[in-house]
Coordinates of C-alpha atoms in Angstrom, one line a residue:
F1 CA -10.7 -29.4 -73.2
V2 CA -14.2 -28.5 -72.3
V3 CA -15.7 -25.4 -73.9
V4 CA -17.8 -23.4 -71.4
S5 CA -20.1 -20.7 -72.8
V6 CA -20.0 -17.2 -71.4
E7 CA -23.5 -17.6 -69.9
A8 CA -22.4 -20.8 -68.1
R9 CA -19.3 -19.1 -66.7
V10 CA -21.4 -16.2 -65.5
R11 CA -23.8 -18.6 -63.8
L12 CA -20.9 -20.5 -62.2
F13 CA -19.3 -17.3 -60.9
R14 CA -22.7 -16.2 -59.4
S15 CA -23.1 -19.6 -57.8
V16 CA -19.6 -19.5 -56.3
G17 CA -20.2 -15.9 -55.1
Q18 CA -23.5 -16.7 -53.5
A19 CA -21.9 -19.6 -51.8
R20 CA -19.2 -17.4 -50.3
V21 CA -21.8 -14.8 -49.2
T22 CA -23.9 -17.6 -47.6
A23 CA -20.8 -18.9 -45.8
A24 CA -19.8 -15.5 -44.6
M25 CA -23.3 -14.9 -43.3
E26 CA -23.3 -18.2 -41.5
A27 CA -19.9 -17.4 -40.0
R28 CA -21.1 -14.0 -38.9
A29 CA -24.3 -15.5 -37.3
T30 CA -22.1 -18.1 -35.5
R31 CA -19.9 -15.3 -34.1
R32 CA -23.0 -13.3 -33.0
V33 CA -24.4 -16.3 -31.1
G34 CA -21.0 -16.7 -29.5
S35 CA -21.0 -13.1 -28.5
L36 CA -24.5 -13.3 -27.1
A37 CA -23.5 -16.3 -25.1
G38 CA -20.7 -14.3 -23.6
H39 CA -22.9 -11.5 -22.2
L40 CA -21.9 -10.2 -18.8
V41 CA -24.5 -10.9 -16.2
S42 CA -23.7 -12.0 -12.8
P43 CA -25.6 -14.9 -11.1
K44 CA -27.1 -12.4 -8.7
E45 CA -28.2 -10.2 -11.6
L46 CA -29.8 -13.1 -13.3
A47 CA -31.8 -13.9 -10.2
S48 CA -33.7 -10.6 -10.4
P49 CA -37.0 -10.8 -12.3
E50 CA -36.4 -7.6 -14.2
K51 CA -33.0 -8.8 -15.6
S52 CA -33.8 -12.4 -16.3
A53 CA -35.5 -11.6 -19.6
W54 CA -32.3 -9.9 -20.9
H55 CA -30.8 -13.3 -21.7
T56 CA -31.0 -14.3 -25.3
T57 CA -29.1 -17.6 -25.0
P58 CA -28.5 -20.1 -22.2
C59 CA -25.4 -19.1 -20.2
D60 CA -25.0 -21.5 -17.4
D61 CA -26.6 -19.1 -14.9
G62 CA -23.8 -16.7 -15.5
D63 CA -21.0 -18.9 -14.2
S64 CA -19.1 -19.0 -17.5
L65 CA -19.6 -15.4 -18.6
A66 CA -16.7 -13.3 -19.7
S67 CA -16.1 -10.0 -18.0
G68 CA -16.6 -6.9 -20.1
A69 CA -19.0 -8.4 -22.7
L70 CA -22.3 -6.7 -23.7
V71 CA -25.8 -7.3 -22.6
L72 CA -28.5 -6.5 -25.1
H73 CA -32.0 -5.5 -24.2
P74 CA -34.4 -8.2 -25.5
D75 CA -36.0 -5.8 -28.0
V76 CA -32.6 -4.8 -29.3
A77 CA -31.4 -8.4 -29.6
A78 CA -34.6 -9.4 -31.4
A79 CA -34.4 -6.5 -33.8
L80 CA -30.8 -7.2 -34.7
A81 CA -31.6 -10.9 -35.3
S82 CA -34.5 -10.1 -37.6
G83 CA -32.8 -7.2 -39.5
T84 CA -35.1 -4.6 -38.1
A85 CA -33.6 -1.0 -37.9
V86 CA -31.9 -0.2 -34.6
V87 CA -30.8 3.3 -33.4
A88 CA -28.2 3.7 -30.7
L89 CA -28.6 6.6 -28.3
E90 CA -25.9 8.0 -26.0
S91 CA -26.5 8.4 -22.2
T92 CA -24.2 11.3 -21.3
I93 CA -26.8 13.7 -22.6
V94 CA -29.2 12.2 -20.0
S95 CA -26.8 12.4 -17.1
H96 CA -24.7 15.4 -17.9
G97 CA -26.5 17.3 -20.6
M98 CA -29.7 18.3 -18.9
P99 CA -31.1 18.6 -15.4
Y100 CA -33.6 16.2 -13.9
P101 CA -36.5 15.7 -14.7
A102 CA -36.1 17.4 -18.2
N103 CA -33.4 14.8 -19.0
L104 CA -35.7 11.8 -18.3
Q105 CA -38.6 13.4 -20.3
M106 CA -36.2 14.0 -23.2
A107 CA -34.8 10.5 -23.1
R108 CA -38.3 8.9 -23.1
E109 CA -39.5 11.2 -25.9
V110 CA -36.5 10.5 -28.1
E111 CA -37.0 6.7 -27.7
A112 CA -40.7 7.2 -28.5
I113 CA -39.8 9.1 -31.7
V114 CA -37.4 6.4 -32.8
K115 CA -40.1 3.7 -32.3
A116 CA -42.7 5.8 -34.1
R117 CA -40.5 6.0 -37.2
G118 CA -40.2 2.2 -37.3
A119 CA -36.9 1.6 -35.5
V120 CA -35.9 0.2 -32.2
P121 CA -34.1 2.5 -29.7
A122 CA -31.0 1.3 -27.9
T123 CA -29.8 3.7 -25.2
I124 CA -26.4 2.6 -24.1
A125 CA -24.8 2.9 -20.7
I126 CA -22.8 1.0 -18.1
M127 CA -25.0 0.0 -15.1
D128 CA -23.1 -1.4 -12.1
G129 CA -20.3 -2.5 -14.3
V130 CA -22.5 -4.1 -17.0
C131 CA -22.3 -2.7 -20.6
M132 CA -26.0 -2.3 -21.5
V133 CA -27.1 -1.9 -25.1
G134 CA -30.7 -0.8 -24.6
L135 CA -32.0 0.3 -21.2
G136 CA -35.2 -0.6 -19.5
D137 CA -37.3 2.4 -18.2
A138 CA -36.2 1.8 -14.6
D139 CA -32.5 2.0 -15.6
L140 CA -33.2 5.1 -17.7
E141 CA -34.9 6.8 -14.8
R142 CA -32.1 5.8 -12.4
L143 CA -29.5 7.3 -14.7
A144 CA -31.5 10.5 -15.1
V145 CA -31.9 10.9 -11.3
M146 CA -28.1 10.2 -10.7
G147 CA -27.2 13.0 -13.1
T148 CA -23.6 14.0 -12.8
D149 CA -23.1 11.4 -10.0
A150 CA -22.8 8.9 -12.8
L151 CA -19.4 8.6 -14.3
K152 CA -18.8 10.2 -17.7
V153 CA -17.4 7.3 -19.7
S154 CA -15.3 7.7 -22.8
R155 CA -13.6 4.9 -24.6
R156 CA -10.6 5.0 -22.2
D157 CA -12.9 4.7 -19.2
I158 CA -14.9 1.6 -20.2
A159 CA -12.6 -1.0 -18.7
V160 CA -12.3 0.8 -15.3
C161 CA -16.0 1.4 -15.1
V162 CA -16.7 -2.3 -15.7
A163 CA -13.9 -3.6 -13.4
T164 CA -15.1 -1.4 -10.5
Q165 CA -18.8 -2.2 -11.2
K166 CA -19.6 1.5 -11.4
T167 CA -22.5 3.2 -13.2
G168 CA -21.5 5.4 -16.1
A169 CA -23.1 7.3 -18.9
T170 CA -21.4 6.8 -22.3
T171 CA -20.1 9.6 -24.4
V172 CA -20.1 9.6 -28.2
S173 CA -16.9 7.6 -28.4
A174 CA -17.9 5.0 -25.9
T175 CA -21.5 4.7 -27.3
A176 CA -20.2 4.4 -30.8
L177 CA -17.7 1.6 -29.8
L178 CA -20.3 -0.4 -27.8
A179 CA -23.0 0.1 -30.4
A180 CA -20.7 -1.1 -33.2
R181 CA -19.7 -4.1 -31.2
A182 CA -23.4 -5.0 -30.9
G183 CA -23.8 -4.7 -34.7
I184 CA -25.7 -1.4 -34.7
K185 CA -24.8 0.9 -37.6
V186 CA -26.7 4.1 -36.8
F187 CA -26.3 6.3 -33.7
V188 CA -28.1 9.5 -32.9
T189 CA -26.8 12.2 -30.6
G190 CA -27.1 15.9 -30.1
G191 CA -23.7 17.0 -31.2
I192 CA -20.2 15.4 -31.5
G193 CA -17.2 16.5 -29.6
G194 CA -14.2 18.0 -31.4
V195 CA -11.2 20.2 -31.1
H196 CA -11.6 22.7 -28.2
R197 CA -10.9 26.3 -28.7
G198 CA -7.2 26.8 -28.2
G199 CA -6.7 23.1 -28.9
E200 CA -3.7 23.9 -31.1
N201 CA -1.9 24.7 -27.8
S202 CA -3.7 22.4 -25.3
L203 CA -4.1 19.4 -27.6
D204 CA -7.5 19.1 -26.2
V205 CA -9.2 17.0 -28.9
S206 CA -12.3 14.8 -28.2
A207 CA -11.9 11.1 -28.4
D208 CA -15.1 11.2 -30.5
L209 CA -13.0 12.1 -33.5
T210 CA -10.5 9.3 -33.4
E211 CA -13.2 6.8 -32.6
L212 CA -15.0 7.7 -35.7
S213 CA -11.9 7.0 -37.8
K214 CA -11.9 3.3 -36.8
T215 CA -15.4 2.4 -35.7
P216 CA -18.0 1.4 -38.4
I217 CA -20.9 3.5 -37.3
A218 CA -22.9 6.5 -38.7
V219 CA -23.4 9.4 -36.2
I220 CA -26.4 11.6 -36.8
S221 CA -25.9 14.9 -35.0
A222 CA -26.5 18.6 -35.3
G223 CA -22.8 19.0 -36.0
A224 CA -20.0 19.8 -33.6
K225 CA -21.0 21.6 -30.4
S226 CA -20.8 25.3 -31.0
V227 CA -18.5 25.8 -28.0
L228 CA -15.8 24.1 -30.0
D229 CA -13.4 25.1 -32.8
I230 CA -15.4 23.9 -35.7
P231 CA -13.0 24.6 -38.5
R232 CA -10.2 22.7 -36.8
T233 CA -12.7 19.9 -35.9
L234 CA -13.5 19.4 -39.6
E235 CA -9.8 19.5 -40.4
F236 CA -9.1 16.8 -37.9
L237 CA -11.9 14.7 -39.2
E238 CA -10.4 15.0 -42.7
T239 CA -7.0 14.0 -41.5
Q240 CA -8.6 10.9 -39.8
G241 CA -10.4 10.0 -43.0
V242 CA -13.9 10.4 -41.6
C243 CA -16.7 11.0 -44.1
V244 CA -18.5 14.2 -43.1
V245 CA -21.9 14.8 -44.8
G246 CA -24.3 17.7 -44.6
Y247 CA -27.9 16.4 -44.4
G248 CA -29.9 18.7 -46.7
V249 CA -27.5 21.6 -46.2
T250 CA -24.3 22.6 -47.9
E251 CA -22.8 24.2 -44.7
F252 CA -21.9 22.0 -41.8
P253 CA -24.2 22.9 -38.9
A254 CA -23.0 24.3 -35.6
F255 CA -25.3 22.7 -33.0
F256 CA -27.5 25.7 -31.9
T257 CA -27.2 27.3 -35.3
R258 CA -27.6 26.1 -38.8
R259 CA -24.5 27.9 -40.0
S260 CA -20.9 27.5 -39.0
G261 CA -19.2 29.2 -41.9
C262 CA -17.7 25.9 -43.0
D263 CA -18.7 24.0 -46.1
A264 CA -19.9 20.4 -45.7
P265 CA -17.6 18.2 -47.7
C266 CA -20.5 16.4 -49.3
V267 CA -24.3 16.5 -49.2
V268 CA -27.2 14.0 -49.1
N269 CA -30.9 15.0 -49.1
T270 CA -32.8 11.8 -48.3
P271 CA -32.6 8.9 -45.9
A272 CA -32.0 6.5 -48.9
E273 CA -29.0 8.6 -50.0
A274 CA -27.6 8.6 -46.5
A275 CA -28.1 4.8 -46.2
R276 CA -26.2 4.2 -49.4
V277 CA -23.3 6.2 -48.0
I278 CA -23.3 4.2 -44.8
K279 CA -23.5 0.9 -46.7
A280 CA -20.5 1.9 -48.9
T281 CA -18.5 3.0 -45.8
V282 CA -19.1 -0.3 -44.0
Q283 CA -18.5 -2.5 -47.0
L284 CA -15.2 -0.7 -47.7
N285 CA -14.2 -0.9 -44.0
L286 CA -13.6 2.9 -43.9
G287 CA -14.6 3.4 -40.3
G288 CA -17.4 5.8 -39.3
C289 CA -19.1 8.8 -40.8
V290 CA -20.8 11.9 -39.5
F291 CA -24.1 13.4 -40.8
G292 CA -24.7 17.0 -39.9
V293 CA -28.4 17.7 -39.4
P294 CA -29.3 21.4 -38.9
I295 CA -31.5 22.5 -36.1
P296 CA -35.0 23.1 -37.3
K297 CA -35.4 26.7 -38.6
E298 CA -38.2 27.5 -36.1
H299 CA -35.9 26.9 -33.2
E300 CA -32.9 28.8 -34.6
A301 CA -34.1 32.2 -33.4
V302 CA -32.6 31.6 -30.0
G303 CA -29.2 31.1 -31.7
G304 CA -28.1 34.7 -31.2
T305 CA -28.9 34.6 -27.5
V306 CA -27.1 31.3 -27.0
Q307 CA -24.1 32.5 -29.0
A308 CA -23.6 35.5 -26.7
A309 CA -23.9 33.2 -23.7
I310 CA -21.2 30.9 -25.2
V311 CA -18.8 33.8 -25.6
K312 CA -19.2 34.7 -21.9
A313 CA -19.0 31.1 -20.7
L314 CA -15.7 30.6 -22.6
R315 CA -14.2 33.6 -20.8
E316 CA -15.2 32.1 -17.5
L317 CA -13.8 28.8 -18.5
T318 CA -10.4 30.3 -19.2
K319 CA -10.4 32.4 -16.0
Q320 CA -11.3 29.3 -13.9
K321 CA -8.7 27.2 -15.7
I322 CA -11.1 24.3 -16.3
I323 CA -9.7 21.6 -18.6
G324 CA -10.2 18.1 -19.8
R325 CA -13.5 16.2 -19.4
H326 CA -15.0 19.0 -17.2
V327 CA -14.9 21.5 -20.1
T328 CA -18.1 20.5 -22.0
P329 CA -20.3 19.9 -18.9
F330 CA -19.3 23.3 -17.5
L331 CA -19.9 25.1 -20.7
L332 CA -23.3 23.5 -21.3
K333 CA -24.4 24.3 -17.8
R334 CA -23.2 27.9 -17.9
V335 CA -24.7 28.5 -21.3
R336 CA -28.0 27.2 -20.1
E337 CA -27.9 29.5 -17.1
L338 CA -26.7 32.6 -19.0
S339 CA -29.2 32.1 -21.8
G340 CA -32.1 31.8 -19.4
G341 CA -32.9 28.3 -20.5
A342 CA -32.9 29.1 -24.2
S343 CA -30.1 26.7 -24.9
L344 CA -32.0 23.9 -23.3
T345 CA -35.1 24.5 -25.4
A346 CA -32.9 24.5 -28.6
N347 CA -31.0 21.4 -27.4
L348 CA -34.3 19.5 -26.9
A349 CA -35.5 20.5 -30.4
L350 CA -32.4 19.5 -32.2
V351 CA -32.1 16.1 -30.4
K352 CA -35.7 15.2 -31.3
N353 CA -35.1 16.3 -34.9
N354 CA -31.9 14.2 -35.0
A355 CA -33.9 11.2 -33.7
K356 CA -36.4 11.5 -36.5
V357 CA -33.7 11.8 -39.2
G358 CA -31.6 9.0 -37.7
A359 CA -34.5 6.6 -37.4
D360 CA -35.5 7.2 -41.0
I361 CA -31.9 6.6 -42.1
A362 CA -31.7 3.4 -40.0
V363 CA -35.0 2.1 -41.6
A364 CA -33.6 2.9 -45.1
L365 CA -30.4 1.1 -44.3
A366 CA -32.3 -2.0 -43.1
E367 CA -34.3 -2.0 -46.3
L368 CA -31.1 -1.9 -48.3
A369 CA -29.8 -4.9 -46.3
R370 CA -33.1 -6.8 -47.1
D371 CA -32.7 -6.1 -50.8
D372 CA -29.3 -7.7 -50.7
E373 CA -30.6 -10.9 -49.3

């Protein structure tokens, strides 16, 4: 028998562990290259000068590309390859959440905020049947001008939108799915969907909630939209095993207001703390997590006006028997009209604040990943 010292065994285990980690990283890199090589771009698309730069690997002029794959903006692909922080952004807020041209200005400002905080923005949408992770300014403007003429694409709608080569703006569920498929771990939005009021009878529950239970991504939001049943939304998230975190607050925020009357299950106070929660969630394969970031105090004054508008809009919703995917766009539009634009001002403020927090968290997460290398 050969006697091996404790120190020698420790060195051996570390060596074997490092070899396994290296092998896993190489395998992951190989899969990523394969995924990039399968991006969906038609030969006609590739011929256009503005799209030719979107290729990150040779793809036989598009002849061998698989339908339904992702196309990454060059900046996003480069950032993911280098370990730079990337922040996913949804596009439904651009097409359905605000009127033109305020929506375009908001989208550009949010992307600029993410860049200024050291991360790369990746607005996600489906353009002419192509799943795009990161939009050029021309596509961003086109989507903003289309407004509600663009399809509203949830997870269930992705395949049809791709197959019919339509243009669609992605909701939280679709954005989370596509972002995670691209390898992005942080996603900023205004507010998540949830259980609609009366949902215990209608079973109207947003696909955002079930998506978060299985997709490894952190959603940075101002909580659930205040037109929803927030207590039931939190109960549903708990049932689905989704980690819900208050960012700097002990009470889960309610979109336009900092208070919902519902305690946050747990609290973090810094980007580094949030990053550690995300890292643990991903490593343990627990699905996604939600961070509730309250609207800045200076913009909460309009909360009372907006809340009164919400109550009236909900009455109109019931009277007109509006259901399904049309509920949220109707409510947001009516609340904006009834509040005299106050809800739009508050919405812009909270989205920009979420972008700052989300970018800081993404940068902290990227630093954690570098420390592990």
